Amino acid sequence: MQDLQTIEIETQANPTAAVIWLHGLGANGHDFEPVVPELGLPDDAAVRFIFPHAPNLPITINGGMSMPAWYDIKAMDLDRVIDTEQLMASARAVGKLVDREIERGIASENIVIAGFSQGGAVAYELGLTYPKRLAGILALSTYFATAKSVIPSQANAGIPINIYHGTSDPMVPETLGLRSLEALKDMGYQPAYMTFPMEHSVCLEEIQEVGQFIRKYAL
């Protein structure tokens, strides 16, 4: 996979923390730009937000139509038949963005990986396998697609993980969020789980919780 194109927003000069936020299927890096002012971060917080654009891929469930995607979805049943190789390639590509932030002077321990829907599945894979300690993983309205194949790194054995899900999500049913929670617990992680009365989207209360997570673990 080629290097990812990104949008960057810096809340202050000389950032000391970074949040890499992955969008969902058919969206792009602009999708979550508007959340930055809603996070409630301190005025002096110097955070670089990085919103990558997924490449265009043919998507089986959409009749083979190409659209921005981190991987192909071949069936929309509850178990989600996906192209795992593409997901892992996307995780490696996002991992290069983490590498770049470290090269730019941000400690790995101050880098959060966030993802919505498809992006969250990539966030799980990358956040659990990255070879250096990260600040945390934010999983929004998503599922743990590589739970059976992931090879976690010891560096992130105790990584903070927050899972957020809508109780009325028709696209990624809450059952999948709960499965992710149980799979992570079985692997020895201690994720937090929060639900909100919404469909496949985000809400202000959730975004404020994300802001609290960033304050606690990355600043």
Short mmCIF file of N, CA and C in Angstrom, two decimals, residues 15-133:
data_model
loop_
_atom_site.label_atom_id
_atom_site.label_comp_id
_atom_site.label_asym_id
_atom_site.label_seq_id
_atom_site.Cartn_x
_atom_site.Cartn_y
_atom_site.Cartn_z
N PRO A 15 3.62 20.34 18.84
CA PRO A 15 2.80 19.33 19.53
C PRO A 15 3.63 18.35 20.34
N THR A 16 3.08 17.96 21.48
CA THR A 16 3.72 16.96 22.33
C THR A 16 2.93 15.66 22.35
N ALA A 17 1.79 15.63 21.68
CA ALA A 17 0.95 14.43 21.60
C ALA A 17 0.32 14.38 20.21
N ALA A 18 -0.12 13.18 19.82
CA ALA A 18 -0.76 13.01 18.51
C ALA A 18 -1.92 12.04 18.63
N VAL A 19 -2.94 12.30 17.82
CA VAL A 19 -4.08 11.40 17.70
C VAL A 19 -4.24 11.08 16.22
N ILE A 20 -4.13 9.81 15.88
CA ILE A 20 -4.34 9.36 14.50
C ILE A 20 -5.72 8.73 14.45
N TRP A 21 -6.62 9.34 13.66
CA TRP A 21 -8.05 9.01 13.71
C TRP A 21 -8.49 8.49 12.34
N LEU A 22 -8.97 7.26 12.30
CA LEU A 22 -9.32 6.58 11.05
C LEU A 22 -10.82 6.59 10.81
N HIS A 23 -11.21 7.02 9.63
CA HIS A 23 -12.63 7.11 9.26
C HIS A 23 -13.21 5.75 8.88
N GLY A 24 -14.50 5.74 8.61
CA GLY A 24 -15.19 4.52 8.23
C GLY A 24 -15.30 4.35 6.73
N LEU A 25 -15.97 3.29 6.32
CA LEU A 25 -16.14 2.94 4.91
C LEU A 25 -16.85 4.05 4.14
N GLY A 26 -16.26 4.44 3.00
CA GLY A 26 -16.89 5.42 2.13
C GLY A 26 -16.70 6.86 2.54
N ALA A 27 -16.05 7.09 3.67
CA ALA A 27 -15.79 8.46 4.13
C ALA A 27 -14.37 8.86 3.73
N ASN A 28 -13.84 9.90 4.36
CA ASN A 28 -12.45 10.29 4.14
C ASN A 28 -11.94 11.02 5.37
N GLY A 29 -10.73 11.51 5.29
CA GLY A 29 -10.11 12.14 6.45
C GLY A 29 -10.83 13.36 6.96
N HIS A 30 -11.65 13.98 6.12
CA HIS A 30 -12.38 15.17 6.56
C HIS A 30 -13.51 14.82 7.54
N ASP A 31 -13.87 13.56 7.61
CA ASP A 31 -15.07 13.14 8.35
C ASP A 31 -15.05 13.58 9.81
N PHE A 32 -13.88 13.46 10.45
CA PHE A 32 -13.81 13.76 11.87
C PHE A 32 -13.09 15.06 12.20
N GLU A 33 -12.75 15.84 11.19
CA GLU A 33 -12.16 17.16 11.45
C GLU A 33 -13.01 17.99 12.43
N PRO A 34 -14.34 18.02 12.26
CA PRO A 34 -15.15 18.91 13.11
C PRO A 34 -15.16 18.55 14.59
N VAL A 35 -14.68 17.36 14.96
CA VAL A 35 -14.76 16.98 16.37
C VAL A 35 -13.69 17.66 17.21
N VAL A 36 -12.62 18.12 16.59
CA VAL A 36 -11.47 18.62 17.37
C VAL A 36 -11.87 19.73 18.35
N PRO A 37 -12.63 20.75 17.93
CA PRO A 37 -13.01 21.79 18.89
C PRO A 37 -13.99 21.32 19.96
N GLU A 38 -14.63 20.16 19.73
CA GLU A 38 -15.65 19.67 20.67
C GLU A 38 -15.08 18.76 21.75
N LEU A 39 -13.79 18.47 21.69
CA LEU A 39 -13.20 17.51 22.62
C LEU A 39 -13.01 18.07 24.03
N GLY A 40 -13.03 19.38 24.16
CA GLY A 40 -12.86 19.98 25.48
C GLY A 40 -11.45 19.88 26.01
N LEU A 41 -10.46 19.89 25.13
CA LEU A 41 -9.07 19.81 25.58
C LEU A 41 -8.64 21.14 26.19
N PRO A 42 -7.67 21.11 27.09
CA PRO A 42 -7.16 22.36 27.66
C PRO A 42 -6.66 23.30 26.57
N ASP A 43 -6.78 24.59 26.81
CA ASP A 43 -6.37 25.57 25.80
C ASP A 43 -4.90 25.46 25.45
N ASP A 44 -4.09 25.02 26.42
CA ASP A 44 -2.65 24.93 26.16
C ASP A 44 -2.21 23.56 25.67
N ALA A 45 -3.16 22.65 25.44
CA ALA A 45 -2.80 21.30 24.96
C ALA A 45 -2.27 21.39 23.53
N ALA A 46 -1.09 20.85 23.32
CA ALA A 46 -0.47 20.88 21.99
C ALA A 46 -0.58 19.49 21.38
N VAL A 47 -1.63 19.28 20.59
CA VAL A 47 -1.92 17.96 20.02
C VAL A 47 -1.99 18.07 18.50
N ARG A 48 -1.35 17.15 17.83
CA ARG A 48 -1.48 17.05 16.38
C ARG A 48 -2.49 15.96 16.05
N PHE A 49 -3.59 16.34 15.42
CA PHE A 49 -4.58 15.38 14.96
C PHE A 49 -4.28 15.03 13.51
N ILE A 50 -4.23 13.75 13.23
CA ILE A 50 -3.91 13.27 11.88
C ILE A 50 -5.09 12.44 11.40
N PHE A 51 -5.68 12.86 10.29
CA PHE A 51 -6.84 12.18 9.72
C PHE A 51 -6.45 11.63 8.34
N PRO A 52 -6.07 10.36 8.26
CA PRO A 52 -5.67 9.79 6.98
C PRO A 52 -6.88 9.52 6.07
N HIS A 53 -6.61 9.55 4.78
CA HIS A 53 -7.60 9.13 3.78
C HIS A 53 -7.32 7.67 3.41
N ALA A 54 -8.32 6.81 3.51
CA ALA A 54 -8.16 5.42 3.05
C ALA A 54 -8.06 5.40 1.53
N PRO A 55 -7.39 4.39 0.96
CA PRO A 55 -7.34 4.26 -0.50
C PRO A 55 -8.69 3.82 -1.05
N ASN A 56 -8.89 3.98 -2.34
CA ASN A 56 -10.11 3.48 -2.98
C ASN A 56 -9.94 1.99 -3.27
N LEU A 57 -10.91 1.19 -2.83
CA LEU A 57 -10.88 -0.25 -3.05
C LEU A 57 -12.24 -0.72 -3.54
N PRO A 58 -12.29 -1.76 -4.38
CA PRO A 58 -13.59 -2.35 -4.74
C PRO A 58 -14.19 -3.05 -3.52
N ILE A 59 -15.47 -2.81 -3.25
CA ILE A 59 -16.12 -3.37 -2.07
C ILE A 59 -17.19 -4.36 -2.51
N THR A 60 -17.00 -5.61 -2.15
CA THR A 60 -17.87 -6.70 -2.61
C THR A 60 -19.32 -6.46 -2.24
N ILE A 61 -19.58 -6.05 -0.98
CA ILE A 61 -20.97 -5.90 -0.55
C ILE A 61 -21.68 -4.74 -1.25
N ASN A 62 -20.90 -3.88 -1.89
CA ASN A 62 -21.48 -2.76 -2.65
C ASN A 62 -21.38 -2.99 -4.16
N GLY A 63 -21.45 -4.27 -4.54
CA GLY A 63 -21.45 -4.61 -5.97
C GLY A 63 -20.12 -4.39 -6.65
N GLY A 64 -19.04 -4.37 -5.87
CA GLY A 64 -17.72 -4.18 -6.45
C GLY A 64 -17.38 -2.72 -6.72
N MET A 65 -18.24 -1.80 -6.31
CA MET A 65 -17.97 -0.37 -6.49
C MET A 65 -16.77 0.04 -5.66
N SER A 66 -15.90 0.86 -6.25
CA SER A 66 -14.73 1.35 -5.52
C SER A 66 -15.10 2.56 -4.67
N MET A 67 -14.55 2.60 -3.49
CA MET A 67 -14.79 3.72 -2.56
C MET A 67 -13.67 3.72 -1.53
N PRO A 68 -13.52 4.81 -0.78
CA PRO A 68 -12.50 4.82 0.27
C PRO A 68 -12.76 3.71 1.28
N ALA A 69 -11.78 2.88 1.50
CA ALA A 69 -11.95 1.73 2.39
C ALA A 69 -10.59 1.26 2.89
N TRP A 70 -10.59 0.77 4.11
CA TRP A 70 -9.37 0.19 4.68
C TRP A 70 -9.22 -1.28 4.31
N TYR A 71 -10.34 -1.91 3.90
CA TYR A 71 -10.31 -3.30 3.44
C TYR A 71 -11.67 -3.64 2.84
N ASP A 72 -11.70 -4.72 2.07
CA ASP A 72 -12.94 -5.18 1.45
C ASP A 72 -13.80 -5.92 2.47
N ILE A 73 -15.10 -5.70 2.39
CA ILE A 73 -16.06 -6.47 3.17
C ILE A 73 -16.81 -7.36 2.19
N LYS A 74 -16.71 -8.67 2.40
CA LYS A 74 -17.27 -9.62 1.44
C LYS A 74 -18.66 -10.10 1.82
N ALA A 75 -19.01 -9.98 3.10
CA ALA A 75 -20.36 -10.36 3.54
C ALA A 75 -20.68 -9.58 4.80
N MET A 76 -21.95 -9.16 4.93
CA MET A 76 -22.36 -8.32 6.06
C MET A 76 -23.06 -9.12 7.15
N ASP A 77 -22.83 -10.43 7.22
CA ASP A 77 -23.42 -11.18 8.31
C ASP A 77 -22.73 -10.77 9.62
N LEU A 78 -23.21 -11.29 10.73
CA LEU A 78 -22.68 -10.85 12.01
C LEU A 78 -21.20 -11.14 12.17
N ASP A 79 -20.70 -12.18 11.50
CA ASP A 79 -19.29 -12.53 11.64
C ASP A 79 -18.39 -11.74 10.69
N ARG A 80 -18.97 -10.98 9.78
CA ARG A 80 -18.21 -10.09 8.91
C ARG A 80 -17.08 -10.81 8.16
N VAL A 81 -17.33 -11.20 6.94
CA VAL A 81 -16.29 -11.80 6.10
C VAL A 81 -15.53 -10.65 5.45
N ILE A 82 -14.26 -10.51 5.80
CA ILE A 82 -13.48 -9.38 5.32
C ILE A 82 -12.17 -9.85 4.69
N ASP A 83 -11.48 -8.94 4.01
CA ASP A 83 -10.16 -9.22 3.46
C ASP A 83 -9.13 -8.87 4.53
N THR A 84 -8.70 -9.88 5.28
CA THR A 84 -7.80 -9.65 6.40
C THR A 84 -6.45 -9.13 5.94
N GLU A 85 -5.98 -9.59 4.78
CA GLU A 85 -4.69 -9.11 4.28
C GLU A 85 -4.73 -7.61 4.02
N GLN A 86 -5.84 -7.13 3.46
CA GLN A 86 -5.97 -5.69 3.23
C GLN A 86 -6.02 -4.93 4.55
N LEU A 87 -6.72 -5.46 5.53
CA LEU A 87 -6.78 -4.81 6.84
C LEU A 87 -5.38 -4.70 7.43
N MET A 88 -4.61 -5.76 7.37
CA MET A 88 -3.27 -5.74 7.94
C MET A 88 -2.35 -4.80 7.16
N ALA A 89 -2.55 -4.71 5.85
CA ALA A 89 -1.78 -3.75 5.05
C ALA A 89 -2.12 -2.33 5.46
N SER A 90 -3.40 -2.08 5.73
CA SER A 90 -3.80 -0.76 6.20
C SER A 90 -3.18 -0.45 7.56
N ALA A 91 -3.16 -1.44 8.44
CA ALA A 91 -2.55 -1.24 9.75
C ALA A 91 -1.07 -0.90 9.61
N ARG A 92 -0.39 -1.55 8.68
CA ARG A 92 1.03 -1.24 8.46
C ARG A 92 1.20 0.18 7.92
N ALA A 93 0.30 0.58 7.03
CA ALA A 93 0.38 1.93 6.45
C ALA A 93 0.16 2.99 7.54
N VAL A 94 -0.80 2.74 8.42
CA VAL A 94 -1.04 3.69 9.52
C VAL A 94 0.13 3.63 10.51
N GLY A 95 0.72 2.45 10.65
CA GLY A 95 1.91 2.33 11.50
C GLY A 95 3.04 3.23 11.03
N LYS A 96 3.14 3.44 9.73
CA LYS A 96 4.15 4.38 9.20
C LYS A 96 3.88 5.80 9.67
N LEU A 97 2.59 6.13 9.83
CA LEU A 97 2.26 7.46 10.34
C LEU A 97 2.68 7.60 11.80
N VAL A 98 2.54 6.51 12.56
CA VAL A 98 3.04 6.52 13.94
C VAL A 98 4.55 6.72 13.94
N ASP A 99 5.23 5.95 13.08
CA ASP A 99 6.70 6.09 12.97
C ASP A 99 7.08 7.53 12.67
N ARG A 100 6.34 8.17 11.78
CA ARG A 100 6.65 9.55 11.37
C ARG A 100 6.47 10.51 12.55
N GLU A 101 5.42 10.29 13.36
CA GLU A 101 5.23 11.17 14.51
C GLU A 101 6.36 11.03 15.51
N ILE A 102 6.84 9.81 15.69
CA ILE A 102 7.98 9.59 16.59
C ILE A 102 9.21 10.31 16.04
N GLU A 103 9.40 10.23 14.72
CA GLU A 103 10.53 10.92 14.09
C GLU A 103 10.41 12.43 14.23
N ARG A 104 9.17 12.92 14.31
CA ARG A 104 8.94 14.36 14.46
C ARG A 104 9.04 14.81 15.91
N GLY A 105 9.34 13.91 16.80
CA GLY A 105 9.62 14.28 18.18
C GLY A 105 8.55 13.96 19.20
N ILE A 106 7.47 13.29 18.79
CA ILE A 106 6.42 12.92 19.75
C ILE A 106 6.70 11.51 20.28
N ALA A 107 6.70 11.37 21.59
CA ALA A 107 6.94 10.05 22.19
C ALA A 107 5.80 9.10 21.85
N SER A 108 6.14 7.85 21.60
CA SER A 108 5.11 6.88 21.24
C SER A 108 4.04 6.79 22.33
N GLU A 109 4.44 6.99 23.59
CA GLU A 109 3.50 6.90 24.71
C GLU A 109 2.46 8.02 24.70
N ASN A 110 2.65 9.00 23.81
CA ASN A 110 1.71 10.12 23.71
C ASN A 110 0.93 10.08 22.39
N ILE A 111 0.88 8.92 21.77
CA ILE A 111 0.18 8.78 20.49
C ILE A 111 -1.03 7.86 20.67
N VAL A 112 -2.21 8.41 20.38
CA VAL A 112 -3.47 7.66 20.47
C VAL A 112 -3.88 7.21 19.08
N ILE A 113 -4.37 5.98 18.97
CA ILE A 113 -4.94 5.46 17.72
C ILE A 113 -6.45 5.36 17.90
N ALA A 114 -7.18 6.10 17.08
CA ALA A 114 -8.64 6.10 17.15
C ALA A 114 -9.21 5.65 15.81
N GLY A 115 -10.37 4.99 15.85
CA GLY A 115 -10.98 4.57 14.60
C GLY A 115 -12.47 4.36 14.74
N PHE A 116 -13.18 4.75 13.69
CA PHE A 116 -14.63 4.57 13.63
C PHE A 116 -14.96 3.48 12.63
N SER A 117 -15.79 2.53 13.04
CA SER A 117 -16.27 1.46 12.15
C SER A 117 -15.09 0.70 11.54
N GLN A 118 -14.97 0.67 10.21
CA GLN A 118 -13.81 0.01 9.59
C GLN A 118 -12.50 0.51 10.18
N GLY A 119 -12.42 1.82 10.39
CA GLY A 119 -11.20 2.40 10.94
C GLY A 119 -10.88 1.86 12.32
N GLY A 120 -11.92 1.53 13.08
CA GLY A 120 -11.70 0.96 14.40
C GLY A 120 -11.11 -0.43 14.34
N ALA A 121 -11.51 -1.21 13.35
CA ALA A 121 -10.94 -2.55 13.18
C ALA A 121 -9.44 -2.46 12.90
N VAL A 122 -9.05 -1.46 12.11
CA VAL A 122 -7.63 -1.23 11.84
C VAL A 122 -6.93 -0.73 13.09
N ALA A 123 -7.61 0.13 13.85
CA ALA A 123 -7.02 0.66 15.08
C ALA A 123 -6.71 -0.46 16.08
N TYR A 124 -7.61 -1.42 16.20
CA TYR A 124 -7.34 -2.58 17.07
C TYR A 124 -6.07 -3.30 16.63
N GLU A 125 -6.01 -3.63 15.34
CA GLU A 125 -4.86 -4.39 14.82
C GLU A 125 -3.56 -3.63 15.06
N LEU A 126 -3.54 -2.35 14.69
CA LEU A 126 -2.31 -1.58 14.83
C LEU A 126 -1.97 -1.33 16.30
N GLY A 127 -2.95 -0.90 17.08
CA GLY A 127 -2.67 -0.53 18.45
C GLY A 127 -2.16 -1.69 19.30
N LEU A 128 -2.65 -2.89 19.02
CA LEU A 128 -2.23 -4.05 19.81
C LEU A 128 -0.91 -4.63 19.35
N THR A 129 -0.52 -4.36 18.10
CA THR A 129 0.68 -4.99 17.55
C THR A 129 1.87 -4.05 17.43
N TYR A 130 1.64 -2.74 17.59
CA TYR A 130 2.75 -1.80 17.38
C TYR A 130 3.87 -2.12 18.39
N PRO A 131 5.13 -2.11 17.95
CA PRO A 131 6.22 -2.59 18.81
C PRO A 131 6.67 -1.63 19.91
N LYS A 132 6.14 -0.40 19.91
CA LYS A 132 6.46 0.54 20.97
C LYS A 132 5.19 0.92 21.73
N ARG A 133 5.35 1.27 22.98
CA ARG A 133 4.20 1.61 23.81
C ARG A 133 3.43 2.81 23.25
#
